[in-house]
XYZ file of C-alpha atoms in Angstrom:
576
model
C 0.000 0.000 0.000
C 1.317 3.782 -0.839
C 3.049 5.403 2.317
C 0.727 8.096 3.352
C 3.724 10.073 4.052
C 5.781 8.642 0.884
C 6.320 9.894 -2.603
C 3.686 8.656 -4.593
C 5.363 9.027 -7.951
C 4.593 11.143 -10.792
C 1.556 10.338 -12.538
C 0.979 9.732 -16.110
C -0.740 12.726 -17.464
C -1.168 11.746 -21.079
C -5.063 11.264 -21.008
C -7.364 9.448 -18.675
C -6.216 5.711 -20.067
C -2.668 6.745 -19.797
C -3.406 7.550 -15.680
C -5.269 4.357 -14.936
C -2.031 2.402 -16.617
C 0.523 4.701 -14.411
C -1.979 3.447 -11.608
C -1.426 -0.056 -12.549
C 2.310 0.064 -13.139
C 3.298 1.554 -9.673
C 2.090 -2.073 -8.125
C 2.843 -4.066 -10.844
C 3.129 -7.132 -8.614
C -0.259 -6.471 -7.085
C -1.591 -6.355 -10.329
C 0.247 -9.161 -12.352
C -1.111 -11.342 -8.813
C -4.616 -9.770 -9.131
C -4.889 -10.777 -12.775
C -3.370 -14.509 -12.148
C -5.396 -14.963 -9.111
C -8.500 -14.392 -11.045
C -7.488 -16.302 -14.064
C -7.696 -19.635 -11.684
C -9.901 -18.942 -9.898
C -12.259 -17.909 -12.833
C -11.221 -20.921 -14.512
C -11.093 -23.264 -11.792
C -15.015 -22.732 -11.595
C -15.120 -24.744 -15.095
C -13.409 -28.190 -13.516
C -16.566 -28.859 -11.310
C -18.620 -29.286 -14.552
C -16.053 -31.420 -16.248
C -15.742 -33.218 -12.760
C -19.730 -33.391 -12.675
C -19.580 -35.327 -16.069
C -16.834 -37.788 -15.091
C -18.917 -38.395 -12.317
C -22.349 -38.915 -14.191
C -20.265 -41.071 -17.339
C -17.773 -43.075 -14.969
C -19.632 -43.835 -11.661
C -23.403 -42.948 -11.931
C -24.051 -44.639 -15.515
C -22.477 -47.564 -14.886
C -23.455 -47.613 -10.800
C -19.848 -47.769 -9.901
C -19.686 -46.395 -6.166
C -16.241 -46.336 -5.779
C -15.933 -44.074 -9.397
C -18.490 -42.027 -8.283
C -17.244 -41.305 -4.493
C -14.091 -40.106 -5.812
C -15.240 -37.538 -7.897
C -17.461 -36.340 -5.851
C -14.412 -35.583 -3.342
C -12.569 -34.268 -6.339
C -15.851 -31.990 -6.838
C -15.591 -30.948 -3.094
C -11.254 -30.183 -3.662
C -12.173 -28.191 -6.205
C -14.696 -26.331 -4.442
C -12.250 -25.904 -1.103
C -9.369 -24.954 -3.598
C -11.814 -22.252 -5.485
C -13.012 -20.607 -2.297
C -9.413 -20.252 -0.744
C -8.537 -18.806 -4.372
C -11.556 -16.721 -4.390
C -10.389 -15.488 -0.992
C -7.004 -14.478 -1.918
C -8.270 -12.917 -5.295
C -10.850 -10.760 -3.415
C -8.213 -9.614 -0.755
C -5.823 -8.797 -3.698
C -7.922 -6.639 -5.592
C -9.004 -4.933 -2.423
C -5.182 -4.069 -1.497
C -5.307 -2.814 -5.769
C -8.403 -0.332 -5.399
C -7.220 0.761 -2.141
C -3.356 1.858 -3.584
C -5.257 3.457 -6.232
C -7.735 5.825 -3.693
C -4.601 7.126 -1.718
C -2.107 7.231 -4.098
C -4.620 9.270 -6.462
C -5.660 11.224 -2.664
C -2.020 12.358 -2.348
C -1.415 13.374 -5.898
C -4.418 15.685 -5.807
C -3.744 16.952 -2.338
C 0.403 17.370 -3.378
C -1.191 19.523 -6.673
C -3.481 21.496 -4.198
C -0.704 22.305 -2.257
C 1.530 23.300 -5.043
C -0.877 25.626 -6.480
C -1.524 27.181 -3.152
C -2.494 30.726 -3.757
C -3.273 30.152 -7.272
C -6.053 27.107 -7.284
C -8.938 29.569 -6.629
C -7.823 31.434 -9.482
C -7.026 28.403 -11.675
C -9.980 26.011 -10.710
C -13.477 25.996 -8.757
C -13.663 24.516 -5.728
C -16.799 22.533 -6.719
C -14.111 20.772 -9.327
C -11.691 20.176 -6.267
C -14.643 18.572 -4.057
C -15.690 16.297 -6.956
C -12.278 14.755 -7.752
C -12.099 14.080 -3.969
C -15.183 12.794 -3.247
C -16.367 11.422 -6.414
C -13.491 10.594 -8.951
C -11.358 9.481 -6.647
C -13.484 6.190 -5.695
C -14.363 6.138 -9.196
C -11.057 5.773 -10.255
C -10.212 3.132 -7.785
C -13.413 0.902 -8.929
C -12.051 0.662 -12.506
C -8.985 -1.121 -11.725
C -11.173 -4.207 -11.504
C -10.457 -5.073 -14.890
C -6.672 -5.667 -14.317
C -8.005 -9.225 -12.570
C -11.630 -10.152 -13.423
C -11.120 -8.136 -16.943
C -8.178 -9.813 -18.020
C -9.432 -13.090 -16.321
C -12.978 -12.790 -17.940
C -11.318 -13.357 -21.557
C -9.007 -15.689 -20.278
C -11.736 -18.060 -19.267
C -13.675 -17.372 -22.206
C -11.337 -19.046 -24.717
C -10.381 -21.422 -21.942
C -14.161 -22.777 -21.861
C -14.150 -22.598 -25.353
C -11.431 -25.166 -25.710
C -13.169 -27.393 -23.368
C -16.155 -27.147 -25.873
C -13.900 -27.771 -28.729
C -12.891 -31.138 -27.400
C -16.752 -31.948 -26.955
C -18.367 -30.139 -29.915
C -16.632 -28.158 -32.275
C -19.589 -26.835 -33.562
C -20.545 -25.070 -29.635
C -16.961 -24.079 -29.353
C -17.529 -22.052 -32.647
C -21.320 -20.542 -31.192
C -19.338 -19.505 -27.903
C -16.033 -17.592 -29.685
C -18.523 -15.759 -31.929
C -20.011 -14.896 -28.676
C -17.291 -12.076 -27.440
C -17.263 -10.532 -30.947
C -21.014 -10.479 -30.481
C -20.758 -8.422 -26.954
C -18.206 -5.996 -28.216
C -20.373 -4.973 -31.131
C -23.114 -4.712 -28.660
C -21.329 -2.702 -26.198
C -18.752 -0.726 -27.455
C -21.160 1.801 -28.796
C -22.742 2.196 -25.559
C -19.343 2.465 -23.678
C -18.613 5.554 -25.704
C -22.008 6.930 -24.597
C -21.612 6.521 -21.394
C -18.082 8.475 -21.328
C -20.102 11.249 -23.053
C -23.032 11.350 -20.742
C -20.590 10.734 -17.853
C -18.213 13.678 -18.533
C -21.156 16.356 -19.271
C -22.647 14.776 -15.556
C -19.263 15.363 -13.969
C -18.680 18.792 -15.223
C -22.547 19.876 -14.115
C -21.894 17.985 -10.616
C -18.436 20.378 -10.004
C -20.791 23.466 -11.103
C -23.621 22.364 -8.737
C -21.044 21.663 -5.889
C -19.275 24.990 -6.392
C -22.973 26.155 -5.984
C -23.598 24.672 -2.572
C -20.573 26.134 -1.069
C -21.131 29.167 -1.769
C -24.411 29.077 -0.468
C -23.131 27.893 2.410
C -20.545 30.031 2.807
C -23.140 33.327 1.974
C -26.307 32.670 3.452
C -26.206 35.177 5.910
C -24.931 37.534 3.538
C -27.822 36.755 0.797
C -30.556 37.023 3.593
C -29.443 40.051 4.372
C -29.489 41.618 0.818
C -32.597 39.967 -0.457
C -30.635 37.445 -2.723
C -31.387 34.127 -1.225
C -34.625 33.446 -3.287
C -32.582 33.960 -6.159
C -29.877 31.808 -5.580
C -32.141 29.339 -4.670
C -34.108 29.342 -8.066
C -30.663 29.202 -9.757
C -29.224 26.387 -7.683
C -32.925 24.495 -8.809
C -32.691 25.207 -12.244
C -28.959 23.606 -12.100
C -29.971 20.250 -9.933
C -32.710 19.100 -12.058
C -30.455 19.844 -15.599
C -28.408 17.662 -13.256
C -30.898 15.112 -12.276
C -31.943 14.996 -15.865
C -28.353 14.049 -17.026
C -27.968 11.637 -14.326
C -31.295 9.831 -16.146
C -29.079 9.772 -19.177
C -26.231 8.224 -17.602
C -28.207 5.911 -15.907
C -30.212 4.818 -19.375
C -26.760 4.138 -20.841
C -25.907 2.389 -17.579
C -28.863 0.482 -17.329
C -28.568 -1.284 -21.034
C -25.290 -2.272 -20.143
C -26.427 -4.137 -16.828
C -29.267 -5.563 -19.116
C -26.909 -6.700 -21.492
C -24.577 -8.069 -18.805
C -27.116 -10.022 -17.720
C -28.902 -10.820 -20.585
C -26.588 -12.037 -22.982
C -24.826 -14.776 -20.818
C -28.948 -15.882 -20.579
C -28.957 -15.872 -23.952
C -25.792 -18.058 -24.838
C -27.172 -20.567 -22.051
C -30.337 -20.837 -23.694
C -28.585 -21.467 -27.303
C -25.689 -23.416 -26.739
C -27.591 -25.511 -24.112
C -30.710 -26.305 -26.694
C -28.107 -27.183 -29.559
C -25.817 -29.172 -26.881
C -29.715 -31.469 -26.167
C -30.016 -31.894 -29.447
C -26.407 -33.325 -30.163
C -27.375 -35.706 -26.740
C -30.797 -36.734 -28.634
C -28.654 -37.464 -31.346
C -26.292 -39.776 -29.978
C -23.005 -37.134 -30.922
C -22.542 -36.462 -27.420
C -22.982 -38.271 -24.134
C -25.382 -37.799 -21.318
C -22.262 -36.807 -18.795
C -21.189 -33.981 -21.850
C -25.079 -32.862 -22.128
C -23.931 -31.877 -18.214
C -20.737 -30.582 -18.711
C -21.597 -28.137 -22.188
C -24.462 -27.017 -19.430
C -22.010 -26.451 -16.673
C -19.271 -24.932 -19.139
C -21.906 -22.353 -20.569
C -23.363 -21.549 -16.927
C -19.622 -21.084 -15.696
C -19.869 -18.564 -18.627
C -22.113 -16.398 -17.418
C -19.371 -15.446 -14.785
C -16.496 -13.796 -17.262
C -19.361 -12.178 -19.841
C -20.737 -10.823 -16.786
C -17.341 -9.744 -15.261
C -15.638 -8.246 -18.846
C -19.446 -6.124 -19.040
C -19.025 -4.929 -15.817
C -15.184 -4.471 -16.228
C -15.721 -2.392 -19.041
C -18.589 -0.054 -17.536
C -16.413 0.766 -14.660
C -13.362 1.114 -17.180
C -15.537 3.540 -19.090
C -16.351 5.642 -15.959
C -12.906 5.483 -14.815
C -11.545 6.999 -17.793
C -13.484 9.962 -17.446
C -12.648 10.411 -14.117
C -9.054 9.830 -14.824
C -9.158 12.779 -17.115
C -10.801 15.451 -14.169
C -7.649 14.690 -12.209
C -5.430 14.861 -15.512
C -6.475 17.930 -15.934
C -6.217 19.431 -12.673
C -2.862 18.152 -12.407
C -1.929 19.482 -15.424
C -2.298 23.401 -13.426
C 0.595 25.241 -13.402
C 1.231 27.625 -10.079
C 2.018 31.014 -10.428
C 6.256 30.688 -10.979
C 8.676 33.495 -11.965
C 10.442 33.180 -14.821
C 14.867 33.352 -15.389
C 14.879 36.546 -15.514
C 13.352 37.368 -11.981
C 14.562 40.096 -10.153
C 15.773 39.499 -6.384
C 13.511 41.360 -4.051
C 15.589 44.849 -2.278
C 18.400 44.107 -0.170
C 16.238 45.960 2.840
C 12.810 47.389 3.912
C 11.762 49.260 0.848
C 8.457 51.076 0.366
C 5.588 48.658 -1.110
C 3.293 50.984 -3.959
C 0.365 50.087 -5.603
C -0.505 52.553 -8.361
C -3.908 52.016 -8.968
C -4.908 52.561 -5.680
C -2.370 54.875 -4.909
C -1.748 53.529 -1.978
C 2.272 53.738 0.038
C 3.364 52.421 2.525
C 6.077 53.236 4.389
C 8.574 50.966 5.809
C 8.998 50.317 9.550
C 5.552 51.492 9.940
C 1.099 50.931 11.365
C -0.546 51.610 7.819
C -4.024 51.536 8.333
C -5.960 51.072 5.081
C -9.878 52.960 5.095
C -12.899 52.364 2.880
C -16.182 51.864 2.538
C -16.073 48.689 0.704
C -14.281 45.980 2.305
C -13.950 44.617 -0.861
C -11.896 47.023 -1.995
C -9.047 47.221 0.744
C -8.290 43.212 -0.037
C -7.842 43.604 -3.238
C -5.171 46.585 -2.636
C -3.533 44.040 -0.028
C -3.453 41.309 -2.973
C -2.207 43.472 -5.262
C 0.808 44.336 -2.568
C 0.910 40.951 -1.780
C 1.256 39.885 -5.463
C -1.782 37.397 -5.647
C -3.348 39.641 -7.977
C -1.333 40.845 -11.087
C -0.633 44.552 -10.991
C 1.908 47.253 -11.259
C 2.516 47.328 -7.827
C 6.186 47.894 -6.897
C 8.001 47.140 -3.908
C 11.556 49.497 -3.637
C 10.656 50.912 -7.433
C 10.631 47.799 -8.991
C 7.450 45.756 -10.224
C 6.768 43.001 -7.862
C 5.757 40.682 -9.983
C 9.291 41.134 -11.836
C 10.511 39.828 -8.580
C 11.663 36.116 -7.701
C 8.139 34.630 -5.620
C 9.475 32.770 -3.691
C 11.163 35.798 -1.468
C 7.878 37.474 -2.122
C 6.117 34.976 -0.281
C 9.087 34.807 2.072
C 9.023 38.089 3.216
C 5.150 39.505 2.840
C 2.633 37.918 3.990
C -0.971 38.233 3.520
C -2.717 37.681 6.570
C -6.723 37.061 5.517
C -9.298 37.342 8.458
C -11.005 34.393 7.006
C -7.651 31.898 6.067
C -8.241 28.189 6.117
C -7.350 26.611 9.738
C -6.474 22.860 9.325
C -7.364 20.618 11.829
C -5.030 19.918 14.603
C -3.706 20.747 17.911
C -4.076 25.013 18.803
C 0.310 24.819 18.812
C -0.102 23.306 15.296
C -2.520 26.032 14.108
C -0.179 28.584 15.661
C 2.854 27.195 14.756
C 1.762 27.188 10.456
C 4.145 25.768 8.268
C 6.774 26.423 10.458
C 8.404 22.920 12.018
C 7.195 22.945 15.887
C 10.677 21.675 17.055
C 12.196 25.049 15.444
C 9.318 27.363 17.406
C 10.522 28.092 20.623
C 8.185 28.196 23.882
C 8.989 31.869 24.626
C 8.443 33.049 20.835
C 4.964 30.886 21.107
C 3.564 32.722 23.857
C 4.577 36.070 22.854
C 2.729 35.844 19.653
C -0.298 34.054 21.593
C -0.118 37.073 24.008
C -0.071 40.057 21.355
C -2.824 38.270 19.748
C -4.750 38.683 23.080
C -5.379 34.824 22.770
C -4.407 34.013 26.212
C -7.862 32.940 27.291
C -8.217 30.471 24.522
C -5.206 28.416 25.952
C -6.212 28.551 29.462
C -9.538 27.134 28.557
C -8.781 24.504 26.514
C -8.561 21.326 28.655
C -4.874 20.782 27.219
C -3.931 24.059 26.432
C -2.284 24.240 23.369
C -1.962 20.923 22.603
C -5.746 20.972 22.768
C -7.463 19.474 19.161
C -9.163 21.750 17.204
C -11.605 20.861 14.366
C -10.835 22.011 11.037
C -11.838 25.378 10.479
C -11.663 25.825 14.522
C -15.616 24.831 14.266
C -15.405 24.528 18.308
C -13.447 27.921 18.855
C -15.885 31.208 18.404
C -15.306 33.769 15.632
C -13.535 35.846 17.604
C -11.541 33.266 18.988
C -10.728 32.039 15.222
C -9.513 35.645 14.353
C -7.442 35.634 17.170
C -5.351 32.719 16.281
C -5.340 33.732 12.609
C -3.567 36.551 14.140
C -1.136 34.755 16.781
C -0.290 32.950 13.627
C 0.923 35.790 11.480
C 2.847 37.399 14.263
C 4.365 34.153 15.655
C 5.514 33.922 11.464
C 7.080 37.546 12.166
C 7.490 38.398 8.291
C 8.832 41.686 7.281
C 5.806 42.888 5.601
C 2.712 42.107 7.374
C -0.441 43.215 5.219
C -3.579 42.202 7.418
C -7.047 42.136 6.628
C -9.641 43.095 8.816
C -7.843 41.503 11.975
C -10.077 42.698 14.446
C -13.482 42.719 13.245
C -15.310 39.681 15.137
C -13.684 41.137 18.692
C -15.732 43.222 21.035
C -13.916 46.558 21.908
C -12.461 45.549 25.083
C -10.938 43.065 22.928
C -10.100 45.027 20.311
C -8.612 47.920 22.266
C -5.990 45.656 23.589
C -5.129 43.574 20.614
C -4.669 47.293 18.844
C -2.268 48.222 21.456
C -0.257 44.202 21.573
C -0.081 44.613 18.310
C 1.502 47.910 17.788
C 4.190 46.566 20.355
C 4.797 43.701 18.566
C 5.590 44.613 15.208
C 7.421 48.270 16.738
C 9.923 48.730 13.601
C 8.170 46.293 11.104
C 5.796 47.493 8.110
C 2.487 46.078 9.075
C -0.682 47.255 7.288
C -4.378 46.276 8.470
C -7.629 46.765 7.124
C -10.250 48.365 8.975
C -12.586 50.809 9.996
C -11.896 50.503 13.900
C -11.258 53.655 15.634
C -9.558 51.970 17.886
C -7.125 50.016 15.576
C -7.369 53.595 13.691
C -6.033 55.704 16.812
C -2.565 52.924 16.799
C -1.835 53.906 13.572
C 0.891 55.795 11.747
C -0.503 56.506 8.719
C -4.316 56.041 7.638
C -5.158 55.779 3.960
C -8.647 56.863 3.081
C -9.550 54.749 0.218
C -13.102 55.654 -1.936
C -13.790 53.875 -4.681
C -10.387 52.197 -4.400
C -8.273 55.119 -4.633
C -6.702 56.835 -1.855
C -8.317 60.095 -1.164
C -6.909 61.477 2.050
C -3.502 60.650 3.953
C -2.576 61.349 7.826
C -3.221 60.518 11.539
C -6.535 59.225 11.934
C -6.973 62.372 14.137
C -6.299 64.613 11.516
C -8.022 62.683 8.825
C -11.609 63.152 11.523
C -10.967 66.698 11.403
C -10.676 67.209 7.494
C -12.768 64.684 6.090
C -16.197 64.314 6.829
C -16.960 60.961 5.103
C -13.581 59.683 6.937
C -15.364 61.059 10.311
C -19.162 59.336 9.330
C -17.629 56.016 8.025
C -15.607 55.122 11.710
C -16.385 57.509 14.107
C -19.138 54.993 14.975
C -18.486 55.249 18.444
C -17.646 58.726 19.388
C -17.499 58.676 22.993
C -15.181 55.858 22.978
C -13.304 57.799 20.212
C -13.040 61.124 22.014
C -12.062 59.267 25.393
C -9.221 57.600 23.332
C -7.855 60.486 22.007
C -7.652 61.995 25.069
C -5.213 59.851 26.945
């Protein structure tokens, strides 16, 4: 099985069929055993028919007990034998399907991670959530024809041989059976990978649908919207549910055919084997056997139907995950520039927004919207002319962008884990000393989450801190960033789920803390306002005023109406 912490290769990304083979290749063993297992044991289930007719010719016909007794035990070896075969076949496939799911789970979680930043931007996350909880599986399921798919026409022209030395003329009837099936199905097979892929794509569209209803429902309440997202996401599930009935027509012809034309060789070869008996060409014992032979049948025309159905399905799967590891991340070319030598002013142009090294720039507006997109334009995950010491930024290598700004979002993903990992990011918790920890816990103002967690911080916390409070969240998302200490620090909204106590002393920790660092926040806090250096009053996206947040609530009445929303509290700030 794949080492959940190993290197699970590099995947074939020529096509869907050209995955599934890289799948089959990286436990070649497994496979060659899968396929080998399932040839006997597949086969093995045509020597109790043979047996059957040795029994019936040799002991039954001519009453000889002792004849008869022993093959009957050799019909009860070969059952034994089958079962222990069928056992090990089972277990072996099992251990194949299962390599597949989690070496295809750690591919697609490896691409996630190396697209980082950029897999919003190159990919919907209704695409990511159907790979992971659809394809994957899917995937896994069609590596059943590497044993019962390659047994199933193993079998078939072994049972056929066995006919041949009976009745040449039902040998011939059963070969022109497979033909028979492939002209039948193979049309339908490239239906279904039609119908499949259009119900894939609309099934990463309706997903990407859900979570953002999930994630806005408060939000759409509150402007009116929800009635009309909800007639949209409607209108999508039943085009949906309508090409899931087309799938499952497809789907359903081929289980009819699976089943009904290993009926339908029964029925011929069997009436055409009783009229060879009635003949005299063949004896009562054969009559048995061509009976058991053709039932046995039913077993690999079943298996290559269904082999090929979940084939078919796999393919298309295989080609979602192709596809999305075929995304390249954002990368800077040879001729990067390194990033300045020290703190340099960071400048976005189409905001007009500058900010000065070693300083609290506080970023104003009425649109929240508005300020994040300035801070991912300085933090280069939006392309724009910003500059950062006069030259563009995204002329400069990435990798010491991302090394030395960071974009701290008010809303970033928290993993699941113990509160030191959460704190402790992507840094190694060996390397993060004790004393560095609790700094950044206590600037954050998080204090009171450690002491009441039962295990402080090496308390678990679900993923996305679902049993921490929002304010509790932000506060960690902040302990984070400091505890990471970068050189730019661009913050959004940091304080907005706290209540002002709160807020007030966070705004003070963290002016402390980052005393001599260029930090810029997000906000409309007076109290966040009142620690800052500089305030940039953005409207419309483009700064309109510059100063102290004092001054700017003197000159600027919109300034003064958009966060003076607590005057008292203001006035009583100011004046100590």
């Amino acid at each position: 099985m794949v080492d959940a912490y190993g290197d699970p290769g590099v995947p074939g990304c020529r096509g869907g069929t050209g995955y599934l083979w890289w799948l089959v290749t990286r436990q070649w063993r497994r496979s060659l055993a899968g396929a080998v297992l399932a040839s006997v044991w597949m086969g093995l289930l045509a020597l109790p028919p043979y047996l059957l007719s040795r029994a019936i010719d040799d002991g039954l016909e001519p009453s000889n007990g002792a004849a008869l007794a022993g093959w009957t035990a050799a019909i009860l070896a070969a059952g034994t034998l089958n079962a222990f075969l069928g056992l090990l076949r089972h277990r072996t496939m099992t251990q194949l399907r299962m390599d597949a799911n989690f070496r295809t789970v750690k591919v697609v979680v490896d691409q996630a991670t190396r697209l980082g930043a950029a897999l919003s931007g190159r990919t919907g996350a209704g695409e990511v959530v159907t790979i992971g909880v659809g394809d994957v599986q899917t995937i896994a399921l069609s590596l059943t024809a590497v044993g019962p798919g390659v047994a199933a026409i193993v079998v078939y022209g072994i049972v056929a041989a066995l006919l041949l030395s009976v009745s040449p003329p039902l040998a011939v009837v059963v070969l022109l059976g497979m033909p028979l099936i492939a002209v039948l199905v193979g049309p339908l097979m490239g239906r279904l990978q039609e119908a499949e892929t259009e119900y894939r794509e609309r099934q990463g569209v309706l997903t990407a649908r859900i979570g953002d209803l999930a994630g806005g429902l408060r939000v759409l309440n509150g402007l009116g919207g929800k009635e009309l997202f909800a007639d949209a996401f409607r209108r999508d599930s039943q085009n949906l549910r309508a090409q899931g009935y087309r799938v499952g027509s497809v789907t359903s012809w081929m289980q009819a055919l699976g089943l009904g034309l290993p009926a339908l060789f029964l029925a011929v070869v069997t009436w055409l084997a009783a009229r060879l008996a009635a003949q005299g060409g063949i004896s009562i014992g054969e009559l048995v056997a061509v009976y058991g032979y053709v039932a046995v049948l039913m077993v690999p025309v079943w298996f290559f139907i269904e082999c090929g159905y979940q084939l078919s399905r796999g393919v298309v799967a295989a080609r979602r995950v192709v596809r999305f590891l075929a995304l390249e991340p954002v990368t800077s070319g040879p001729d990067a520039l390194d990033a300045p030598s020290s703190e340099a002013v960071l400048c976005d142009p189409e905001s007009g927004v500058r900010v000065v090294p070693g300083q609290l720039t506080a970023l104003v507006g009425a649109r929240p919207a508005d300020l994040a997109t300035v801070v991912d334009r300085l933090g280069r995950y939006t392309g724009s002319a910003a500059t950062w010491g006069g030259t563009r930024l995204d002329g400069i290598d990435l990798a010491q962008v991302r090394e030395r700004i960071l974009v701290a979002d008010n809303e970033a993903d928290l993993f699941a884990g113990t509160l030191r990992d959460l704190v402790s990011g992507r840094r190694d918790q060996e390397a993060v000393e004790d004393d560095d920890l609790a700094r950044a816990v206590h600037a954050a103002v998080a204090d009171d989450i450690v002491r009441g967690l039962p295990d402080g911080l090496d308390s678990a916390v679900d993923a996305q801190g679902r049993n921490l409070s929002g304010g509790q969240r932000q506060r960690v998302r902040l302990a984070r960033a400091l505890l990471a200490d970068p050189e730019v620090l661009l913050a959004v909204e940091p304080t907005s789920a706290l209540d002002a106590h709160t807020e007030a002393t966070v705004a003070a920790r963290l002016r402390a803390a980052r005393a001599g660092r260029t930090t810029v926040v997000t906000t409309t806090s007076p109290l966040l306002l009142n620690q800052a250096d500089t305030v940039c009053f953005l409207v419309d996206g483009k700064v309109t005023a510059t100063g102290s947040h004092e001054r700017l609530l003197v000159e600027e009445p919109e300034y003064r109406a958009l966060v003076a929303r607590d005057a008292e509290l203001v006035t009583e700030e100011g004046s100590r």
